[in-house]
Amino acid sequence: MASRTRAAMLGTLLRVALLRVALLAVLLLAACGHAVGPVPPAVTLSACGSNPEARPDFVLVICFTDDLTATHLNWTAWGKATATARGTGLVDLCAYEDCHTGAYGTVPIRLIASRIVRCAQGTRAYSTLRYVFVDGSPWSGIPANLNTSGYIAGPHRVLPPADQTVSLTC
């Protein structure tokens, strides 16, 4: 009888020891899964007064007109010092001619977002956006010194080059 009691006590002690080892292993694994430092806030992009957004699918590139909007954007390296996107530029081909109604076309475009800055409430955002028309400017036939003062829509427009950098806000 004493041997059964001793065996039962040893069995209980063994189960308690195994339970403690298992609990310790779970705690160690959980501790390894946590970040070492504070996680920085997500990086956003806000162009032309739009709401800040991470990895936007479209960006109004030239403010206050429909001259250029980047759409169907596929970003790489988002959150790094420089993020790039491939997409489609929707351009108003009549923006620099006086055709009044606009004629839209699409061209391949690349966007490069850079210069991350701290914004209000500790948020972070890209502050510089560069756009590049992959196949050259869709307005390549328009002279650089074009005078748009007599245009009905958008007098005093400045012809955007095929590769330009614009400033962004938080």
Coordinates of C-alpha atoms in Angstrom, one line a residue:
M1 CA 0.0 0.0 0.0
A2 CA 2.8 2.4 0.8
S3 CA 4.4 1.7 -2.5
R4 CA 1.1 2.7 -4.2
T5 CA 0.9 6.0 -2.2
R6 CA 4.6 6.7 -3.0
A7 CA 3.9 6.0 -6.7
A8 CA 0.8 8.2 -6.7
M9 CA 2.9 11.0 -5.1
L10 CA 5.7 10.6 -7.6
G11 CA 3.2 10.7 -10.4
T12 CA 1.6 13.9 -9.1
L13 CA 5.0 15.5 -8.7
L14 CA 6.0 14.5 -12.2
R15 CA 2.7 15.9 -13.6
V16 CA 3.3 19.2 -11.7
A17 CA 6.9 19.4 -13.0
L18 CA 5.8 18.7 -16.6
L19 CA 3.1 21.4 -16.3
R20 CA 5.6 23.9 -15.0
V21 CA 8.0 23.2 -17.9
A22 CA 5.2 23.5 -20.4
L23 CA 4.0 26.8 -18.9
L24 CA 7.6 28.1 -19.0
A25 CA 8.0 27.1 -22.6
V26 CA 4.7 28.9 -23.5
L27 CA 5.8 32.1 -21.7
L28 CA 9.2 32.1 -23.4
L29 CA 7.7 31.7 -26.8
A30 CA 5.2 34.5 -26.1
A31 CA 8.0 36.8 -25.0
C32 CA 9.9 36.1 -28.2
G33 CA 7.0 37.1 -30.4
H34 CA 6.8 40.7 -29.1
A35 CA 8.6 43.7 -30.7
V36 CA 11.7 44.8 -29.0
G37 CA 10.9 48.5 -29.2
P38 CA 7.9 50.7 -29.8
V39 CA 6.4 50.2 -33.2
P40 CA 6.5 53.4 -35.3
P41 CA 3.2 54.7 -36.7
A42 CA 2.3 53.8 -40.2
V43 CA 3.6 56.0 -43.0
T44 CA 0.9 57.8 -45.1
L45 CA 0.7 59.9 -48.2
S46 CA -1.6 62.9 -48.6
A47 CA -1.6 64.7 -52.0
C48 CA -3.6 67.8 -52.9
G49 CA -5.4 67.9 -49.6
S50 CA -6.6 64.3 -49.6
N51 CA -6.9 62.3 -46.4
P52 CA -3.7 60.7 -45.4
E53 CA -3.6 57.1 -46.6
A54 CA -1.1 54.2 -46.6
R55 CA -0.5 52.7 -50.0
P56 CA -3.1 54.8 -51.9
D57 CA -4.5 53.2 -55.1
F58 CA -4.9 56.6 -56.7
V59 CA -3.2 60.0 -56.3
L60 CA -4.3 63.3 -57.6
V61 CA -0.9 64.5 -58.7
I62 CA -1.6 68.0 -60.1
C63 CA -3.9 69.9 -57.7
F64 CA -7.0 71.9 -58.6
T65 CA -7.2 70.5 -62.1
D66 CA -7.9 67.1 -63.7
D67 CA -4.6 67.3 -65.6
L68 CA -2.9 64.3 -64.0
T69 CA -4.2 61.5 -61.7
A70 CA -2.1 58.4 -61.0
T71 CA -4.4 55.3 -60.7
H72 CA -4.0 51.5 -60.2
L73 CA -0.9 52.0 -58.1
N74 CA 1.1 49.0 -57.0
W75 CA 3.6 50.1 -54.3
T76 CA 6.9 48.6 -53.3
A77 CA 9.0 49.3 -50.2
W78 CA 6.1 51.2 -48.6
G79 CA 7.2 52.6 -45.2
K80 CA 10.9 52.6 -46.2
A81 CA 12.8 55.9 -46.9
T82 CA 11.7 55.7 -50.5
A83 CA 8.6 53.9 -51.8
T84 CA 7.9 53.5 -55.5
A85 CA 4.7 52.8 -57.4
R86 CA 3.9 51.6 -60.9
G87 CA 0.5 52.6 -62.3
T88 CA -1.4 54.4 -64.9
G89 CA -1.4 58.1 -65.4
L90 CA -4.8 59.5 -66.4
V91 CA -4.0 62.7 -68.3
D92 CA -6.1 65.5 -69.8
L93 CA -4.6 65.7 -73.2
C94 CA -6.4 69.0 -73.8
A95 CA -5.1 70.6 -70.6
Y96 CA -2.6 72.6 -72.7
E97 CA -4.7 73.1 -75.8
D98 CA -7.9 75.2 -75.9
C99 CA -10.3 72.3 -76.7
H100 CA -12.6 73.2 -73.7
T101 CA -14.0 69.7 -73.1
G102 CA -10.9 67.7 -72.3
A103 CA -9.8 64.5 -73.9
Y104 CA -8.3 61.9 -71.5
G105 CA -5.7 59.3 -72.2
T106 CA -3.7 56.9 -70.2
V107 CA 0.1 56.5 -70.0
P108 CA 2.4 54.4 -67.8
I109 CA 3.6 56.4 -64.8
R110 CA 6.0 55.8 -61.9
L111 CA 5.6 57.6 -58.5
I112 CA 8.5 57.9 -56.0
A113 CA 7.5 58.9 -52.5
S114 CA 10.3 60.0 -50.2
R115 CA 11.4 62.2 -47.3
I116 CA 9.3 60.8 -44.4
V117 CA 8.4 63.6 -41.8
R118 CA 6.7 63.6 -38.5
C119 CA 3.2 65.1 -38.5
A120 CA 0.6 66.1 -35.9
Q121 CA -0.2 63.5 -33.2
G122 CA 3.0 61.6 -34.0
T123 CA 1.9 60.4 -37.4
R124 CA 4.5 60.0 -40.2
A125 CA 4.0 60.9 -43.9
Y126 CA 6.0 61.1 -47.1
S127 CA 6.6 64.8 -47.9
T128 CA 7.9 64.5 -51.4
L129 CA 6.3 62.9 -54.5
R130 CA 8.1 62.6 -57.8
Y131 CA 6.3 61.4 -60.9
V132 CA 7.9 60.1 -64.1
F133 CA 6.1 59.4 -67.3
V134 CA 7.7 56.2 -68.5
D135 CA 7.3 56.9 -72.2
G136 CA 7.9 60.6 -72.0
S137 CA 5.5 63.5 -71.5
P138 CA 2.0 63.0 -72.9
W139 CA 2.1 66.7 -73.7
S140 CA 5.4 66.4 -75.7
G141 CA 4.1 68.6 -78.6
I142 CA 3.3 71.5 -76.4
P143 CA 5.9 74.3 -76.2
A144 CA 7.5 75.0 -72.8
N145 CA 6.6 78.7 -73.0
L146 CA 2.9 78.1 -73.7
N147 CA 0.6 81.0 -72.8
T148 CA -2.7 79.8 -71.4
S149 CA -4.0 83.2 -70.3
G150 CA -6.9 83.2 -72.8
Y151 CA -8.1 79.7 -71.8
I152 CA -11.6 79.3 -70.4
A153 CA -10.5 76.6 -67.9
G154 CA -7.3 77.0 -66.0
P155 CA -5.7 80.2 -67.2
H156 CA -2.1 80.5 -66.1
R157 CA -1.4 76.8 -66.1
V158 CA 2.2 75.7 -65.9
L159 CA 3.1 72.9 -68.2
P160 CA 4.2 70.0 -66.0
P161 CA 7.4 68.3 -67.3
A162 CA 7.7 64.6 -67.8
D163 CA 9.6 64.3 -64.5
Q164 CA 8.6 66.5 -61.7
T165 CA 8.8 66.5 -57.9
V166 CA 5.9 68.0 -55.8
S167 CA 5.7 68.7 -52.1
L168 CA 3.1 66.9 -50.0
T169 CA 1.5 67.9 -46.8
C170 CA 0.7 65.8 -43.6

